[in-house]
PDB file of N, CA and C in Angstrom:
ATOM      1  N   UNK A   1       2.784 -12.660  12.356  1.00 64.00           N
ATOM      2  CA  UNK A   1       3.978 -11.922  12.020  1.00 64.00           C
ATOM      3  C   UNK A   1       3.755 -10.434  12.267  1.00 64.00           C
ATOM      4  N   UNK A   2       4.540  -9.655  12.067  1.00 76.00           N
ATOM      5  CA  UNK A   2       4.979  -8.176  12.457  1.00 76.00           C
ATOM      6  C   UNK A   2       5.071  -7.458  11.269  1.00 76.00           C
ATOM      7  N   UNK A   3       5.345  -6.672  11.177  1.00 87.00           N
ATOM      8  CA  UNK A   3       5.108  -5.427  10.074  1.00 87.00           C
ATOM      9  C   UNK A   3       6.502  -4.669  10.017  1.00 87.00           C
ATOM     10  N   UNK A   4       7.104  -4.280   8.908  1.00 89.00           N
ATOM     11  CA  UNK A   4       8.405  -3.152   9.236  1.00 89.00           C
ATOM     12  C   UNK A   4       7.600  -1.725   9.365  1.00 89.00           C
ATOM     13  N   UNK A   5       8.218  -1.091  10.658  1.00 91.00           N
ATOM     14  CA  UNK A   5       7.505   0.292  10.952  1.00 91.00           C
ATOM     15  C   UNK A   5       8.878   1.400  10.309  1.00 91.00           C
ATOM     16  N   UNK A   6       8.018   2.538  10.568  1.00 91.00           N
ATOM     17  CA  UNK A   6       9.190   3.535  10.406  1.00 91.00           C
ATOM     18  C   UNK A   6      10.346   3.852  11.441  1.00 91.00           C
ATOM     19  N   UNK A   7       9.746   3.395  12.278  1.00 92.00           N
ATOM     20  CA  UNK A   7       9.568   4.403  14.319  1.00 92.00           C
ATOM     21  C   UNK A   7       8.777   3.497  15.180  1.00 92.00           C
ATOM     22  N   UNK A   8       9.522   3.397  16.445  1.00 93.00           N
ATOM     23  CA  UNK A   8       8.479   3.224  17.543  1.00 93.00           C
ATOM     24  C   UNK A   8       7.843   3.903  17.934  1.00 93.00           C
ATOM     25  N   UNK A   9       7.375   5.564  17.421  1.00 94.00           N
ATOM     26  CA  UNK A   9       6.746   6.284  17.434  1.00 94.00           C
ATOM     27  C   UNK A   9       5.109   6.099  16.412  1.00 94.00           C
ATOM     28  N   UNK A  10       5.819   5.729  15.417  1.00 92.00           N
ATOM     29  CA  UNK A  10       4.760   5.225  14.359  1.00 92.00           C
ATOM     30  C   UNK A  10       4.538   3.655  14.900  1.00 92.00           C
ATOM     31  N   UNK A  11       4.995   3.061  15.732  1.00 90.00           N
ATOM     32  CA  UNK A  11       4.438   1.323  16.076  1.00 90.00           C
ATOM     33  C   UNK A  11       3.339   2.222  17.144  1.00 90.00           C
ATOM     34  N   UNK A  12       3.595   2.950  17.786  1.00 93.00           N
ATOM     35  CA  UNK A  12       2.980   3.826  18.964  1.00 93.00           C
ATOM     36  C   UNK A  12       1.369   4.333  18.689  1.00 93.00           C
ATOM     37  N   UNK A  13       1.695   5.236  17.661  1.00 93.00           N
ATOM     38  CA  UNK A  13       0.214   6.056  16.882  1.00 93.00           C
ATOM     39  C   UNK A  13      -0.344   4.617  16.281  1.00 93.00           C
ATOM     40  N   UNK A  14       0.106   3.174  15.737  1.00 91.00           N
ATOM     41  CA  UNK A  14      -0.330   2.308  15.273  1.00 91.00           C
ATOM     42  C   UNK A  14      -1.809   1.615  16.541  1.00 91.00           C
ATOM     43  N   UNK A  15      -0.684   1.506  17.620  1.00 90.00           N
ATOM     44  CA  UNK A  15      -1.476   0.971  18.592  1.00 90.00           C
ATOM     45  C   UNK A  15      -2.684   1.797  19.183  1.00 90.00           C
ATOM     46  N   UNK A  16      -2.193   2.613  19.290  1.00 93.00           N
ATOM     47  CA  UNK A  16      -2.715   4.080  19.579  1.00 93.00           C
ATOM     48  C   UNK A  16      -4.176   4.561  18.932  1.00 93.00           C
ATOM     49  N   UNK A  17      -4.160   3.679  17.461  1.00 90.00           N
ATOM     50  CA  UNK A  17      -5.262   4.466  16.246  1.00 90.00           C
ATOM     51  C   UNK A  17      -4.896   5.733  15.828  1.00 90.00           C
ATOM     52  N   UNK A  18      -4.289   6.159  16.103  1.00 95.00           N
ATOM     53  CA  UNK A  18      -3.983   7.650  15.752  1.00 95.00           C
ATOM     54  C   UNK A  18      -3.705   7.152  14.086  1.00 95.00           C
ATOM     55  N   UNK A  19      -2.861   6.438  13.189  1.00 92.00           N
ATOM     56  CA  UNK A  19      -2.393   6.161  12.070  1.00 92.00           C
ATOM     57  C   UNK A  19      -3.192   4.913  11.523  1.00 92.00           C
ATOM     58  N   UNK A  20      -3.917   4.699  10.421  1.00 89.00           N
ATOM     59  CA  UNK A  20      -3.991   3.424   9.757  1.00 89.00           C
ATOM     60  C   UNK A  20      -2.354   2.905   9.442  1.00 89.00           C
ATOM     61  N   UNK A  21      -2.648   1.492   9.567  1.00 89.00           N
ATOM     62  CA  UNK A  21      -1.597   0.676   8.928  1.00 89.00           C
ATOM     63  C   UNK A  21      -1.684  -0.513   9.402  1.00 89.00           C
ATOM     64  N   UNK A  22      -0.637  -1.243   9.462  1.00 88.00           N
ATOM     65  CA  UNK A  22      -0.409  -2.928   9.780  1.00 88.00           C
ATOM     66  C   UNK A  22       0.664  -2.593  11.141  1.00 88.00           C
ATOM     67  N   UNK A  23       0.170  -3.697  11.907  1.00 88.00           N
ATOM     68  CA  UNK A  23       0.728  -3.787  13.075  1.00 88.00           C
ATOM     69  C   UNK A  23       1.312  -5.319  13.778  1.00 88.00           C
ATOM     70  N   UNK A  24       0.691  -5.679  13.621  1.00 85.00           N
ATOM     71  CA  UNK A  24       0.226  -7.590  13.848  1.00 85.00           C
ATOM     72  C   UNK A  24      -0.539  -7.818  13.237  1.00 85.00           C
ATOM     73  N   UNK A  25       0.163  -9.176  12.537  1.00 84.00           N
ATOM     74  CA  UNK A  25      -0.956 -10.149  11.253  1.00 84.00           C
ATOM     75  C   UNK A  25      -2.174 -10.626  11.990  1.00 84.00           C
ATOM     76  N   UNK A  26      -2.246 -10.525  13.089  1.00 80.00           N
ATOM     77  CA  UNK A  26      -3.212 -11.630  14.208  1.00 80.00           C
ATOM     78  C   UNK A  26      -4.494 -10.438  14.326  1.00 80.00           C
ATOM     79  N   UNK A  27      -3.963  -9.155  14.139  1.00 80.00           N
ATOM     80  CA  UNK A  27      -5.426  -7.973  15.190  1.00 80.00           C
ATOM     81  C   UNK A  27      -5.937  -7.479  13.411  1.00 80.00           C
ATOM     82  N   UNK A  28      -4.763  -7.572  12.243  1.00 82.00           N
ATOM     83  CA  UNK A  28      -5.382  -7.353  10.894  1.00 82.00           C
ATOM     84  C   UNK A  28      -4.254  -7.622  10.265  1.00 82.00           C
ATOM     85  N   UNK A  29      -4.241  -7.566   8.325  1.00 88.00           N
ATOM     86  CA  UNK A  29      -3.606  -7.314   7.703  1.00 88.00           C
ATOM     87  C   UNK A  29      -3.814  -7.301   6.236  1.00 88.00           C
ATOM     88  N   UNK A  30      -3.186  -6.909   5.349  1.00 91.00           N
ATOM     89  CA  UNK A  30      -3.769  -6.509   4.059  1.00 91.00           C
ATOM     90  C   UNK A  30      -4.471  -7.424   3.370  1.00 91.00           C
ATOM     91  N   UNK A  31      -4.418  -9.055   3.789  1.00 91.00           N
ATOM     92  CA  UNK A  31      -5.133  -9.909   2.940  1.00 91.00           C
ATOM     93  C   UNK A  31      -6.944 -10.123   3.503  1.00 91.00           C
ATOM     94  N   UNK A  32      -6.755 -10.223   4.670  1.00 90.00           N
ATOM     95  CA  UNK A  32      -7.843  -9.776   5.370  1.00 90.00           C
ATOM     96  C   UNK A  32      -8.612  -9.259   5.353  1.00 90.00           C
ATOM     97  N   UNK A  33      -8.391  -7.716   5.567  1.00 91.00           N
ATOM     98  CA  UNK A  33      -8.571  -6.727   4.790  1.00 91.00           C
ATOM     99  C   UNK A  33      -9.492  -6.430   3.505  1.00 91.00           C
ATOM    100  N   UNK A  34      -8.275  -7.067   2.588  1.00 94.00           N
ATOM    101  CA  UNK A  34      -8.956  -6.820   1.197  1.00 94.00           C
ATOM    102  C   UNK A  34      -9.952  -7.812   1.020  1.00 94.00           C
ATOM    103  N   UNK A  35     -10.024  -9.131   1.482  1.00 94.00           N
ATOM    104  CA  UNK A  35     -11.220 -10.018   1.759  1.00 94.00           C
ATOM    105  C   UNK A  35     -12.582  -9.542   2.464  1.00 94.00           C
ATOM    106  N   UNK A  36     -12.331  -8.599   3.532  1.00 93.00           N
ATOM    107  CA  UNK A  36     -13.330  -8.165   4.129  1.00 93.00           C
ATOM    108  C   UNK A  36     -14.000  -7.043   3.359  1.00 93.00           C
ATOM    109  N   UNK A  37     -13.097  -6.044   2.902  1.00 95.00           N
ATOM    110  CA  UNK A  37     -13.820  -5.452   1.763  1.00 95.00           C
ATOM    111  C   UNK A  37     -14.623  -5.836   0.674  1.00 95.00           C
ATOM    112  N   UNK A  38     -14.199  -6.917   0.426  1.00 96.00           N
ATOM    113  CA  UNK A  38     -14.256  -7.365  -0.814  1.00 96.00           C
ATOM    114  C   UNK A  38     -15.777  -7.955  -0.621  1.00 96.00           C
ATOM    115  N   UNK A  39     -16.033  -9.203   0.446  1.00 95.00           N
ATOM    116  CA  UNK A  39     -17.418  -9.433   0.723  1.00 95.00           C
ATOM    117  C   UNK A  39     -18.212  -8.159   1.106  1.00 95.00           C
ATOM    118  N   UNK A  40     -18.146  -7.302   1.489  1.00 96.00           N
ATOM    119  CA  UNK A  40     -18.694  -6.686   2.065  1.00 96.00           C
ATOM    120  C   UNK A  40     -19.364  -5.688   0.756  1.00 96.00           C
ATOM    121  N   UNK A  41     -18.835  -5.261  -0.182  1.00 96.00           N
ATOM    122  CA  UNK A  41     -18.855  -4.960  -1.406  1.00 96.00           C
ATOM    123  C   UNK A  41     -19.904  -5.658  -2.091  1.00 96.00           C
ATOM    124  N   UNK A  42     -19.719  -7.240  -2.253  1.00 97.00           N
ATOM    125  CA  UNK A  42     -20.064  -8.052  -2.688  1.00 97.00           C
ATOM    126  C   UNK A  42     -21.926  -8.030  -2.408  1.00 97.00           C
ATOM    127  N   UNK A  43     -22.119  -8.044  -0.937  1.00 96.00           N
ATOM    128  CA  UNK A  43     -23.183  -8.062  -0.074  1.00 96.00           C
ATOM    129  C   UNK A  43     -23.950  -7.085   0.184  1.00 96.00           C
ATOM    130  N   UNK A  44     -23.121  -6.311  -0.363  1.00 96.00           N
ATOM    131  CA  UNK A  44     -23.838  -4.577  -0.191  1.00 96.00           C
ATOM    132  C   UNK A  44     -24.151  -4.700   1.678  1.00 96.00           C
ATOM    133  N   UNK A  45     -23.020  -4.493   1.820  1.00 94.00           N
ATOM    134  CA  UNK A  45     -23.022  -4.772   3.447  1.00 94.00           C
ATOM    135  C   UNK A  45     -22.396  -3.364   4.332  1.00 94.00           C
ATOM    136  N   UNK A  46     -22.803  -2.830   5.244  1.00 95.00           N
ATOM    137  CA  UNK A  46     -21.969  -1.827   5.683  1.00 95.00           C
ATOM    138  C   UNK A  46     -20.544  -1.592   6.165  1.00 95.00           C
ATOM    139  N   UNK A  47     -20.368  -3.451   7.305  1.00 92.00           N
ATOM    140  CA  UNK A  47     -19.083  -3.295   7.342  1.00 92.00           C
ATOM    141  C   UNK A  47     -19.066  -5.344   7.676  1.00 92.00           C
ATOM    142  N   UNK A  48     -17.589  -5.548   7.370  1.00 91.00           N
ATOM    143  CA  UNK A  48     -17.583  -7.102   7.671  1.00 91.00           C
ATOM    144  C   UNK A  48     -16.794  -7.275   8.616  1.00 91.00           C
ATOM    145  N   UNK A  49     -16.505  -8.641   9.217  1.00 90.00           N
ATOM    146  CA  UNK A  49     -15.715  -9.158  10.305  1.00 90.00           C
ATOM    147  C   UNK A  49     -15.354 -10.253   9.461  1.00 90.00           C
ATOM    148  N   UNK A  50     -14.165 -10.788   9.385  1.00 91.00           N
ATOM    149  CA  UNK A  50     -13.857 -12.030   8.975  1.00 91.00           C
ATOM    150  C   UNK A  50     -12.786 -12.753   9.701  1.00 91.00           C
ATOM    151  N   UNK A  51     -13.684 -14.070  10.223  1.00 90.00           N
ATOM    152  CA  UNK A  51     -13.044 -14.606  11.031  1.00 90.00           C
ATOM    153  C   UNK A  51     -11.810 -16.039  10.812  1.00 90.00           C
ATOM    154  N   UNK A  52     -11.511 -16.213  11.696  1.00 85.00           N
ATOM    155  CA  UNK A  52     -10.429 -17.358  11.605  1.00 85.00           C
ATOM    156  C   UNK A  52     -10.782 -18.740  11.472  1.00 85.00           C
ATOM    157  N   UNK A  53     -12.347 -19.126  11.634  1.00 90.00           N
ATOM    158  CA  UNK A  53     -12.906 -20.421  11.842  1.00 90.00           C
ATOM    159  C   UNK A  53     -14.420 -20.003  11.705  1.00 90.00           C
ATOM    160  N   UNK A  54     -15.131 -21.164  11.474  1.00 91.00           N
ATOM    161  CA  UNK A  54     -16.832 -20.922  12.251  1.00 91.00           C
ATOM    162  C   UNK A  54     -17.189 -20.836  13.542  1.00 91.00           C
ATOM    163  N   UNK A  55     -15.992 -21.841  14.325  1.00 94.00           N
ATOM    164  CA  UNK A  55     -16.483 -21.222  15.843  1.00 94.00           C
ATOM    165  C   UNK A  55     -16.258 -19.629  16.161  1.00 94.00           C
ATOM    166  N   UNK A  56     -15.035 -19.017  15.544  1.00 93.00           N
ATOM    167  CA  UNK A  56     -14.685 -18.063  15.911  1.00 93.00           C
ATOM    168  C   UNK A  56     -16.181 -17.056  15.263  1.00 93.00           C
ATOM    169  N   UNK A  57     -16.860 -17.111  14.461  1.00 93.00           N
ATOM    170  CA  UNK A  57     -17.711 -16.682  13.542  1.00 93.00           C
ATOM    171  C   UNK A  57     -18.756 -16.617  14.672  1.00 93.00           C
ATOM    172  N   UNK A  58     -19.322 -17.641  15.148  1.00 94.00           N
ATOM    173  CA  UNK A  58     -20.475 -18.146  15.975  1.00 94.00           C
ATOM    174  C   UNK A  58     -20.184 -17.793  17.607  1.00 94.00           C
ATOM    175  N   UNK A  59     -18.943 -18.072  18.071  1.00 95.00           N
ATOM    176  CA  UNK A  59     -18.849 -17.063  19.613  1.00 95.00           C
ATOM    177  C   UNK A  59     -19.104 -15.706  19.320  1.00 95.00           C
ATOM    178  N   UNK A  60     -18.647 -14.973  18.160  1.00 94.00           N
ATOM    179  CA  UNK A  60     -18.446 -13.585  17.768  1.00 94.00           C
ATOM    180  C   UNK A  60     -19.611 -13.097  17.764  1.00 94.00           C
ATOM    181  N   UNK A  61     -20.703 -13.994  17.032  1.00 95.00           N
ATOM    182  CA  UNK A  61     -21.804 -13.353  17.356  1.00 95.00           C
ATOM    183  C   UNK A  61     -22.515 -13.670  18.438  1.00 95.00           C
ATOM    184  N   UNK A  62     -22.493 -15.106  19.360  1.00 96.00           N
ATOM    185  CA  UNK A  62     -23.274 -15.103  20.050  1.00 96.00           C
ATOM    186  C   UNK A  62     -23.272 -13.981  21.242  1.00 96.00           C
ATOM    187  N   UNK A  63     -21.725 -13.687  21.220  1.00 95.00           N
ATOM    188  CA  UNK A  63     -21.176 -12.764  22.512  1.00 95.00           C
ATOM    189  C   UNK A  63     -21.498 -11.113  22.156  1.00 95.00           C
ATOM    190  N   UNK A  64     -21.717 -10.968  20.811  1.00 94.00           N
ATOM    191  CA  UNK A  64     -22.409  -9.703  19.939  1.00 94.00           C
ATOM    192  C   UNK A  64     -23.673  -9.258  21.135  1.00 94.00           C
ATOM    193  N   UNK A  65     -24.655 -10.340  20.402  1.00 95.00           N
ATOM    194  CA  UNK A  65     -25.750 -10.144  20.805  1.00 95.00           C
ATOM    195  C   UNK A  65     -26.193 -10.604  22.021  1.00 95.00           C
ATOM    196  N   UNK A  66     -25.618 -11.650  23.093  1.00 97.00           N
ATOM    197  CA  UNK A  66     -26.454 -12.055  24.173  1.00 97.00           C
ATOM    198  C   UNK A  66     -25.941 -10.960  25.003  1.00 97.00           C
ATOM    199  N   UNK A  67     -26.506 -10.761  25.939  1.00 97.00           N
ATOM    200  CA  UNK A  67     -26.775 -10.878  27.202  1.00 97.00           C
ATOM    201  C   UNK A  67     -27.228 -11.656  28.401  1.00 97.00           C
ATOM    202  N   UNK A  68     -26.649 -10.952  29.932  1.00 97.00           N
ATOM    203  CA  UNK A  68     -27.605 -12.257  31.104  1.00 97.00           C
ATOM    204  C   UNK A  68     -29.135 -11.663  30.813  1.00 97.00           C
ATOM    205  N   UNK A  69     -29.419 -12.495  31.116  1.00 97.00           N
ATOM    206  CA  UNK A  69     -31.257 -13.049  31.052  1.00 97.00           C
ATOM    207  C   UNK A  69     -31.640 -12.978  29.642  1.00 97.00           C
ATOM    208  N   UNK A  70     -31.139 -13.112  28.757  1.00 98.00           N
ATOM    209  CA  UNK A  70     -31.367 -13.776  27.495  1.00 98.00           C
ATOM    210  C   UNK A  70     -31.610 -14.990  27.453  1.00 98.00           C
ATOM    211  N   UNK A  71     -32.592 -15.760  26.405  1.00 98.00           N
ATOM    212  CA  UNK A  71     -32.874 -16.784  26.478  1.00 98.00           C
ATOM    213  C   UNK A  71     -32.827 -17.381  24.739  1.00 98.00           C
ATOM    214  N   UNK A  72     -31.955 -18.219  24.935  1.00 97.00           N
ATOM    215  CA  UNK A  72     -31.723 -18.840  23.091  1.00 97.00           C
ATOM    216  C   UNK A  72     -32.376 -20.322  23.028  1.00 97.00           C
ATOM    217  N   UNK A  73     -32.706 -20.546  22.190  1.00 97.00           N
ATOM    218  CA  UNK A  73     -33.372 -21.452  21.329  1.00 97.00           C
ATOM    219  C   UNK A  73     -32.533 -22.301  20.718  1.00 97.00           C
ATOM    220  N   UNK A  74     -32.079 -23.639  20.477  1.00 96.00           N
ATOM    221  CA  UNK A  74     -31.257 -24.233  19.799  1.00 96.00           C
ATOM    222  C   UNK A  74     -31.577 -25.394  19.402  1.00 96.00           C
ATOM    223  N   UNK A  75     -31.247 -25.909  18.823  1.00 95.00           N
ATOM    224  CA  UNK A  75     -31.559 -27.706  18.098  1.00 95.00           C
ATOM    225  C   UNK A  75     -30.482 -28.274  18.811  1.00 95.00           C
ATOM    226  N   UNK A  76     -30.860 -29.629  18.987  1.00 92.00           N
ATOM    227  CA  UNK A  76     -30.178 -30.477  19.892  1.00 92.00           C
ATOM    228  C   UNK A  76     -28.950 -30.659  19.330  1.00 92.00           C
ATOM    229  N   UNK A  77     -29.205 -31.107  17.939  1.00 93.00           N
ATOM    230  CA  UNK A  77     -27.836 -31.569  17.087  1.00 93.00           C
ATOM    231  C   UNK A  77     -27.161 -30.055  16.371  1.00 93.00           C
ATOM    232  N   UNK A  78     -26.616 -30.121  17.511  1.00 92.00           N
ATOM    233  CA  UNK A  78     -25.008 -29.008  16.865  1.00 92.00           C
ATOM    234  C   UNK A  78     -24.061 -29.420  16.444  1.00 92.00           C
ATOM    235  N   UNK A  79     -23.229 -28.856  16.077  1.00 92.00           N
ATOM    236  CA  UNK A  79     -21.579 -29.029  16.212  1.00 92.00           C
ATOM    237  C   UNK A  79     -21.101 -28.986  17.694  1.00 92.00           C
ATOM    238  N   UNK A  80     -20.238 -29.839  18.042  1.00 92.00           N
ATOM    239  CA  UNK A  80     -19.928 -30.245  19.524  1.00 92.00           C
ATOM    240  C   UNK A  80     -19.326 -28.869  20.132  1.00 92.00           C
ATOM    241  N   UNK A  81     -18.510 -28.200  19.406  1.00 93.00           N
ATOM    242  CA  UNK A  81     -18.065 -26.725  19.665  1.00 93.00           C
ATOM    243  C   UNK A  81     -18.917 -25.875  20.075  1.00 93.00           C
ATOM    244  N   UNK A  82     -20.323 -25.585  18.891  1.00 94.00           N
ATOM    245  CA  UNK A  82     -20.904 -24.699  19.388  1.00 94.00           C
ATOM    246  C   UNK A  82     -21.977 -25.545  20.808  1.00 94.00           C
ATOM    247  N   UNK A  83     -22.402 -26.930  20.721  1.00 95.00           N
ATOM    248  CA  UNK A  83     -22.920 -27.027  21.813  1.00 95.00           C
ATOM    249  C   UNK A  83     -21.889 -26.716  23.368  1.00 95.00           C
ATOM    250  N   UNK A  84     -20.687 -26.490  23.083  1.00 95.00           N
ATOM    251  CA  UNK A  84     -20.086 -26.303  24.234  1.00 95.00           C
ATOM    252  C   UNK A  84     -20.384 -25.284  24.311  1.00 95.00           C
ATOM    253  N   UNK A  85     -19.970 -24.020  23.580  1.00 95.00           N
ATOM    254  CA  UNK A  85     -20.472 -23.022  23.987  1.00 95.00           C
ATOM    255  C   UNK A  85     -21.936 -22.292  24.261  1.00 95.00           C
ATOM    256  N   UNK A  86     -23.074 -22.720  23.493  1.00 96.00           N
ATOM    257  CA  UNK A  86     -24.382 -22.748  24.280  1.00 96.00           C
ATOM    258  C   UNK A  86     -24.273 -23.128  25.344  1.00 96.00           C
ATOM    259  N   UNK A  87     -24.279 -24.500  25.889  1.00 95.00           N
ATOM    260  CA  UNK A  87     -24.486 -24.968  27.123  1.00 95.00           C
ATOM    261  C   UNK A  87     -23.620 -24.558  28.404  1.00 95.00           C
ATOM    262  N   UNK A  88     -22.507 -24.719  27.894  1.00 94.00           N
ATOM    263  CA  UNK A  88     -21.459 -24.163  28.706  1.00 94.00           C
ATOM    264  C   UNK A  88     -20.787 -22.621  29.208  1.00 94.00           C
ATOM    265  N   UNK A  89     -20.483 -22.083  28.049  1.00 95.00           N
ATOM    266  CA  UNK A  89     -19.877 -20.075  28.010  1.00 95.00           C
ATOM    267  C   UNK A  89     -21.377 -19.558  28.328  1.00 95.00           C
ATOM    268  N   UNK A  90     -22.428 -19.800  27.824  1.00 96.00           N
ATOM    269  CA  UNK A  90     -23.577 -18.551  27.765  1.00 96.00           C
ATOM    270  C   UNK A  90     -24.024 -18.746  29.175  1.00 96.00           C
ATOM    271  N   UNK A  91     -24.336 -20.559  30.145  1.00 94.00           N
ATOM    272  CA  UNK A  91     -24.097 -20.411  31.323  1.00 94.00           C
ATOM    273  C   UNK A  91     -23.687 -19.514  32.286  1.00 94.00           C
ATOM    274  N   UNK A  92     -22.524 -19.558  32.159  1.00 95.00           N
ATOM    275  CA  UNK A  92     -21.858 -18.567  32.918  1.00 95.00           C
ATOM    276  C   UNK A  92     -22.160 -17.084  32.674  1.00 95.00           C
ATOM    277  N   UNK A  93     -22.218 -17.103  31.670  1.00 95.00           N
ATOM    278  CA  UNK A  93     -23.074 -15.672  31.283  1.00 95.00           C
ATOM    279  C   UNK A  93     -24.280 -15.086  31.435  1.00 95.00           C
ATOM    280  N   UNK A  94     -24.833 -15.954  32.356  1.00 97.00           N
ATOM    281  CA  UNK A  94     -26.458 -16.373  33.225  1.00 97.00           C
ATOM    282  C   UNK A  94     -27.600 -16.299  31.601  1.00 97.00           C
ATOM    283  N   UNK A  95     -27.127 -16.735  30.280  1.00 97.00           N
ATOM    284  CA  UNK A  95     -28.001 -16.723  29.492  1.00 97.00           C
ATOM    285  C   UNK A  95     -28.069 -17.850  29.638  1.00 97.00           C
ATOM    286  N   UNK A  96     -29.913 -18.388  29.585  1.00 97.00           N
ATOM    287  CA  UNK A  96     -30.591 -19.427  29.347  1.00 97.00           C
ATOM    288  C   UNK A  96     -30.902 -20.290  28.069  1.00 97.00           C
ATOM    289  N   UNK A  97     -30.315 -21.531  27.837  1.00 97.00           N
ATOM    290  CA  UNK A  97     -30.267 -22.011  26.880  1.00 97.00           C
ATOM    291  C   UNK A  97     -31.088 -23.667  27.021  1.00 97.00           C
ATOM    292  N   UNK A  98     -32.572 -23.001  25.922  1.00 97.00           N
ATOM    293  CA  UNK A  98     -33.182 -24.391  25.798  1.00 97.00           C
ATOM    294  C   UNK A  98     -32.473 -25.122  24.523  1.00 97.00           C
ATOM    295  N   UNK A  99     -32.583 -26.405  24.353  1.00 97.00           N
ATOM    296  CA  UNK A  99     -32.266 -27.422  23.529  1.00 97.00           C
ATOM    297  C   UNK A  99     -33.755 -28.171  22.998  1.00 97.00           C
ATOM    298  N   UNK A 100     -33.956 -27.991  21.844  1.00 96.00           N
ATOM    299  CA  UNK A 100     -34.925 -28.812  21.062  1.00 96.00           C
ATOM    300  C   UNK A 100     -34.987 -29.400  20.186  1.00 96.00           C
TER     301      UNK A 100
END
């Protein structure tokens, strides 16, 4: 969902960063938000991401941290999701992925 703005000037500086606020429920929004604060608080953490799923959790970081010619380590028995994406996305991403 969408947000009531003042202005397409203020939807503008929204997109822009120029202004905090709500823009689209999908890129943030206040429940979110206050959840991500809230762990992050919790964890004595600097800053959080909170995602929509565990895959979304687990691409987020794998795509964080790999790089090509990286080489990951994995157990055979995954979740079929993330073995797609080991075997399959980091592929293409010329990272090397053993299975053990």
């Amino acid at each position: 969902s969408t947000f009531i703005l003042d202005s397409a000037a203020h939807g503008a500086d929204l997109c822009d960063r120029k202004t905090d606020g709500w823009l689209y429920s999908r890129w943030a929004n206040p429940t979110v938000s206050a959840a991500a604060d809230k762990i992050c608080s919790l964890e004595e953490g600097a800053a959080t991401i909170v995602t929509s799923s565990g895959m979304a959790a687990i691409t987020t970081s794998l795509f964080t941290l790999l790089k090509a010619g990286d080489h990951v380590v994995a157990p055979k028995c995954v979740y079929g999701g993330t073995y797609e994406v080991l075997a399959e996305l980091l592929a293409k991403l010329a990272v090397e992925v053993t299975f053990v």
